[in-house]
């Protein structure tokens, strides 16, 4: 018989290897032999869309985030609603703000022509997000692949698993922790707001209906609030009205987001709240001062986020169309 201490050590090792098994099944260059043009084909489709509309980069990064935070990175965000089920993409958190579905569709169609049934939709999203970061001026990074596609997409999941723009720093920290991400990674990934845009409805309460004692959020710089009010008039109902997340460089993946927060120009409550905690405020300052450090940390955090709850091996499936489960 093994001594008790040895038994305990074996149990610890078994738990460790089980917890690491999903991660170890993802690997850089996963399609090197089965479909060696896979990443090139995805990048080509992303680049073509980006050249027509640079804003698509922000949409694809956000799509990856919204996919991974619900049921893991399994392309559940791509599934269409059916007569019996409303899918994630049709939730208020995703519609009409989530965009880039046609880029994924185009890449999948090309991949099915040359490598039928090989490349998962979940991997396509992960590749497309990486390519978007790079095209927007961020650091490129290797994407471990081998994800499989899930078969479930529920609108109800979006209500509890995605952070709304009203969250405070404690709520953000707790939600990211549930996904296995640290507080620092939360601050780092929030920097994705350096690119993209927002609908007025996501922050208008900060301008017109903040609290019973203050109509306007006092943490919002008055001149910035005035600009936002001119862009988003009170009572406006135009669903197409949007403003840039980072006005100084809305199409570039840089540290302008953190500089905005330090100047009390964070667009969302969930942005400006990063200054209300000593540790997160220190990270905001550090990122603002060191663009390369943030870019490097962001790349690492994207790789880690891309491994949340992945399906590998024989789990899930490789969808023929990213919008529907296989028949």
PDB file of N, CA, C and O in Angstrom, residues 203-220 222 225-226 228-229 232-236 269:
ATOM      1  N   UNK A 203     -25.115  54.008 -22.275  1.00  0.00           N
ATOM      2  CA  UNK A 203     -24.549  54.924 -21.275  1.00  0.00           C
ATOM      3  C   UNK A 203     -25.405  56.172 -21.032  1.00  0.00           C
ATOM      4  O   UNK A 203     -25.030  57.029 -20.232  1.00  0.00           O
ATOM      5  N   UNK A 204     -26.549  56.298 -21.692  1.00  0.00           N
ATOM      6  CA  UNK A 204     -27.340  57.530 -21.590  1.00  0.00           C
ATOM      7  C   UNK A 204     -27.810  57.828 -20.168  1.00  0.00           C
ATOM      8  O   UNK A 204     -28.008  58.988 -19.804  1.00  0.00           O
ATOM      9  N   UNK A 205     -27.935  56.783 -19.346  1.00  0.00           N
ATOM     10  CA  UNK A 205     -28.346  57.027 -17.955  1.00  0.00           C
ATOM     11  C   UNK A 205     -27.297  57.849 -17.212  1.00  0.00           C
ATOM     12  O   UNK A 205     -27.632  58.580 -16.264  1.00  0.00           O
ATOM     13  N   UNK A 206     -26.053  57.783 -17.618  1.00  0.00           N
ATOM     14  CA  UNK A 206     -24.993  58.578 -16.987  1.00  0.00           C
ATOM     15  C   UNK A 206     -25.139  60.058 -17.331  1.00  0.00           C
ATOM     16  O   UNK A 206     -24.593  60.920 -16.633  1.00  0.00           O
ATOM     17  N   UNK A 207     -25.839  60.344 -18.395  1.00  0.00           N
ATOM     18  CA  UNK A 207     -26.004  61.726 -18.849  1.00  0.00           C
ATOM     19  C   UNK A 207     -27.280  62.372 -18.328  1.00  0.00           C
ATOM     20  O   UNK A 207     -27.297  63.572 -18.022  1.00  0.00           O
ATOM     21  N   UNK A 208     -28.348  61.581 -18.228  1.00  0.00           N
ATOM     22  CA  UNK A 208     -29.653  62.182 -17.976  1.00  0.00           C
ATOM     23  C   UNK A 208     -30.402  61.649 -16.745  1.00  0.00           C
ATOM     24  O   UNK A 208     -31.339  62.272 -16.282  1.00  0.00           O
ATOM     25  N   UNK A 209     -30.009  60.504 -16.253  1.00  0.00           N
ATOM     26  CA  UNK A 209     -30.818  59.882 -15.193  1.00  0.00           C
ATOM     27  C   UNK A 209     -29.942  59.056 -14.271  1.00  0.00           C
ATOM     28  O   UNK A 209     -30.193  57.879 -14.041  1.00  0.00           O
ATOM     29  N   UNK A 210     -28.887  59.683 -13.745  1.00  0.00           N
ATOM     30  CA  UNK A 210     -27.891  58.925 -13.006  1.00  0.00           C
ATOM     31  C   UNK A 210     -28.385  58.484 -11.635  1.00  0.00           C
ATOM     32  O   UNK A 210     -28.255  57.331 -11.259  1.00  0.00           O
ATOM     33  N   UNK A 211     -28.937  59.400 -10.873  1.00  0.00           N
ATOM     34  CA  UNK A 211     -29.414  59.056  -9.522  1.00  0.00           C
ATOM     35  C   UNK A 211     -30.459  60.079  -9.091  1.00  0.00           C
ATOM     36  O   UNK A 211     -30.747  61.052  -9.802  1.00  0.00           O
ATOM     37  N   UNK A 212     -30.992  59.860  -7.904  1.00  0.00           N
ATOM     38  CA  UNK A 212     -32.018  60.773  -7.385  1.00  0.00           C
ATOM     39  C   UNK A 212     -31.425  62.123  -7.007  1.00  0.00           C
ATOM     40  O   UNK A 212     -32.141  63.123  -6.924  1.00  0.00           O
ATOM     41  N   UNK A 213     -30.131  62.169  -6.780  1.00  0.00           N
ATOM     42  CA  UNK A 213     -29.487  63.424  -6.370  1.00  0.00           C
ATOM     43  C   UNK A 213     -28.690  64.087  -7.489  1.00  0.00           C
ATOM     44  O   UNK A 213     -28.308  65.248  -7.379  1.00  0.00           O
ATOM     45  N   UNK A 214     -28.414  63.358  -8.561  1.00  0.00           N
ATOM     46  CA  UNK A 214     -27.599  63.913  -9.641  1.00  0.00           C
ATOM     47  C   UNK A 214     -28.045  63.332 -10.980  1.00  0.00           C
ATOM     48  O   UNK A 214     -27.968  62.121 -11.200  1.00  0.00           O
ATOM     49  N   UNK A 215     -28.499  64.198 -11.870  1.00  0.00           N
ATOM     50  CA  UNK A 215     -28.939  63.711 -13.182  1.00  0.00           C
ATOM     51  C   UNK A 215     -27.756  63.217 -14.006  1.00  0.00           C
ATOM     52  O   UNK A 215     -27.881  62.297 -14.799  1.00  0.00           O
ATOM     53  N   UNK A 216     -26.600  63.829 -13.803  1.00  0.00           N
ATOM     54  CA  UNK A 216     -25.405  63.462 -14.558  1.00  0.00           C
ATOM     55  C   UNK A 216     -24.379  62.821 -13.632  1.00  0.00           C
ATOM     56  O   UNK A 216     -24.177  63.279 -12.508  1.00  0.00           O
ATOM     57  N   UNK A 217     -23.738  61.767 -14.110  1.00  0.00           N
ATOM     58  CA  UNK A 217     -22.724  61.072 -13.322  1.00  0.00           C
ATOM     59  C   UNK A 217     -21.576  62.041 -13.002  1.00  0.00           C
ATOM     60  O   UNK A 217     -20.897  62.524 -13.912  1.00  0.00           O
ATOM     61  N   UNK A 218     -21.335  62.327 -11.719  1.00  0.00           N
ATOM     62  CA  UNK A 218     -20.287  63.287 -11.356  1.00  0.00           C
ATOM     63  C   UNK A 218     -18.876  62.806 -11.698  1.00  0.00           C
ATOM     64  O   UNK A 218     -17.948  63.618 -11.730  1.00  0.00           O
ATOM     65  N   UNK A 219     -18.705  61.513 -11.946  1.00  0.00           N
ATOM     66  CA  UNK A 219     -17.374  61.010 -12.300  1.00  0.00           C
ATOM     67  C   UNK A 219     -17.064  61.225 -13.780  1.00  0.00           C
ATOM     68  O   UNK A 219     -15.954  60.958 -14.233  1.00  0.00           O
ATOM     69  N   UNK A 220     -18.038  61.716 -14.540  1.00  0.00           N
ATOM     70  CA  UNK A 220     -17.865  61.956 -15.968  1.00  0.00           C
ATOM     71  C   UNK A 220     -17.399  63.393 -16.184  1.00  0.00           C
ATOM     72  O   UNK A 220     -18.014  64.337 -15.692  1.00  0.00           O
ATOM     73  N   UNK A 222     -17.106  66.992 -17.280  1.00  0.00           N
ATOM     74  CA  UNK A 222     -18.201  67.825 -17.797  1.00  0.00           C
ATOM     75  C   UNK A 222     -18.119  68.109 -19.299  1.00  0.00           C
ATOM     76  O   UNK A 222     -19.140  68.067 -19.999  1.00  0.00           O
ATOM     77  N   UNK A 225     -19.054  64.967 -21.124  1.00  0.00           N
ATOM     78  CA  UNK A 225     -20.500  64.763 -20.990  1.00  0.00           C
ATOM     79  C   UNK A 225     -21.263  65.657 -21.965  1.00  0.00           C
ATOM     80  O   UNK A 225     -22.249  65.231 -22.586  1.00  0.00           O
ATOM     81  N   UNK A 226     -20.782  66.888 -22.130  1.00  0.00           N
ATOM     82  CA  UNK A 226     -21.446  67.811 -23.053  1.00  0.00           C
ATOM     83  C   UNK A 226     -21.360  67.304 -24.493  1.00  0.00           C
ATOM     84  O   UNK A 226     -22.328  67.397 -25.261  1.00  0.00           O
ATOM     85  N   UNK A 228     -21.032  64.139 -25.403  1.00  0.00           N
ATOM     86  CA  UNK A 228     -21.902  62.960 -25.505  1.00  0.00           C
ATOM     87  C   UNK A 228     -23.373  63.360 -25.611  1.00  0.00           C
ATOM     88  O   UNK A 228     -24.146  62.736 -26.353  1.00  0.00           O
ATOM     89  N   UNK A 229     -23.753  64.418 -24.887  1.00  0.00           N
ATOM     90  CA  UNK A 229     -25.148  64.873 -24.950  1.00  0.00           C
ATOM     91  C   UNK A 229     -25.479  65.408 -26.342  1.00  0.00           C
ATOM     92  O   UNK A 229     -26.604  65.222 -26.839  1.00  0.00           O
ATOM     93  N   UNK A 232     -25.842  62.239 -28.399  1.00  0.00           N
ATOM     94  CA  UNK A 232     -26.939  61.376 -27.964  1.00  0.00           C
ATOM     95  C   UNK A 232     -27.997  62.219 -27.244  1.00  0.00           C
ATOM     96  O   UNK A 232     -28.054  62.240 -26.007  1.00  0.00           O
ATOM     97  N   UNK A 233     -28.811  62.951 -27.988  1.00  0.00           N
ATOM     98  CA  UNK A 233     -29.826  63.813 -27.355  1.00  0.00           C
ATOM     99  C   UNK A 233     -30.784  63.006 -26.489  1.00  0.00           C
ATOM    100  O   UNK A 233     -31.086  61.850 -26.786  1.00  0.00           O
ATOM    101  N   UNK A 234     -31.244  63.635 -25.418  1.00  0.00           N
ATOM    102  CA  UNK A 234     -32.164  62.958 -24.508  1.00  0.00           C
ATOM    103  C   UNK A 234     -33.446  62.572 -25.244  1.00  0.00           C
ATOM    104  O   UNK A 234     -33.988  63.356 -26.026  1.00  0.00           O
ATOM    105  N   UNK A 235     -33.901  61.359 -25.007  1.00  0.00           N
ATOM    106  CA  UNK A 235     -35.120  60.886 -25.649  1.00  0.00           C
ATOM    107  C   UNK A 235     -34.906  60.326 -27.043  1.00  0.00           C
ATOM    108  O   UNK A 235     -35.847  59.848 -27.676  1.00  0.00           O
ATOM    109  N   UNK A 236     -33.677  60.370 -27.528  1.00  0.00           N
ATOM    110  CA  UNK A 236     -33.395  59.844 -28.854  1.00  0.00           C
ATOM    111  C   UNK A 236     -33.709  58.350 -28.919  1.00  0.00           C
ATOM    112  O   UNK A 236     -33.384  57.583 -28.009  1.00  0.00           O
ATOM    113  N   UNK A 269     -19.911  53.124 -17.165  1.00  0.00           N
ATOM    114  CA  UNK A 269     -19.653  52.989 -15.731  1.00  0.00           C
ATOM    115  C   UNK A 269     -18.598  51.912 -15.503  1.00  0.00           C
ATOM    116  O   UNK A 269     -17.708  52.052 -14.661  1.00  0.00           O
TER     117      UNK A 269
END
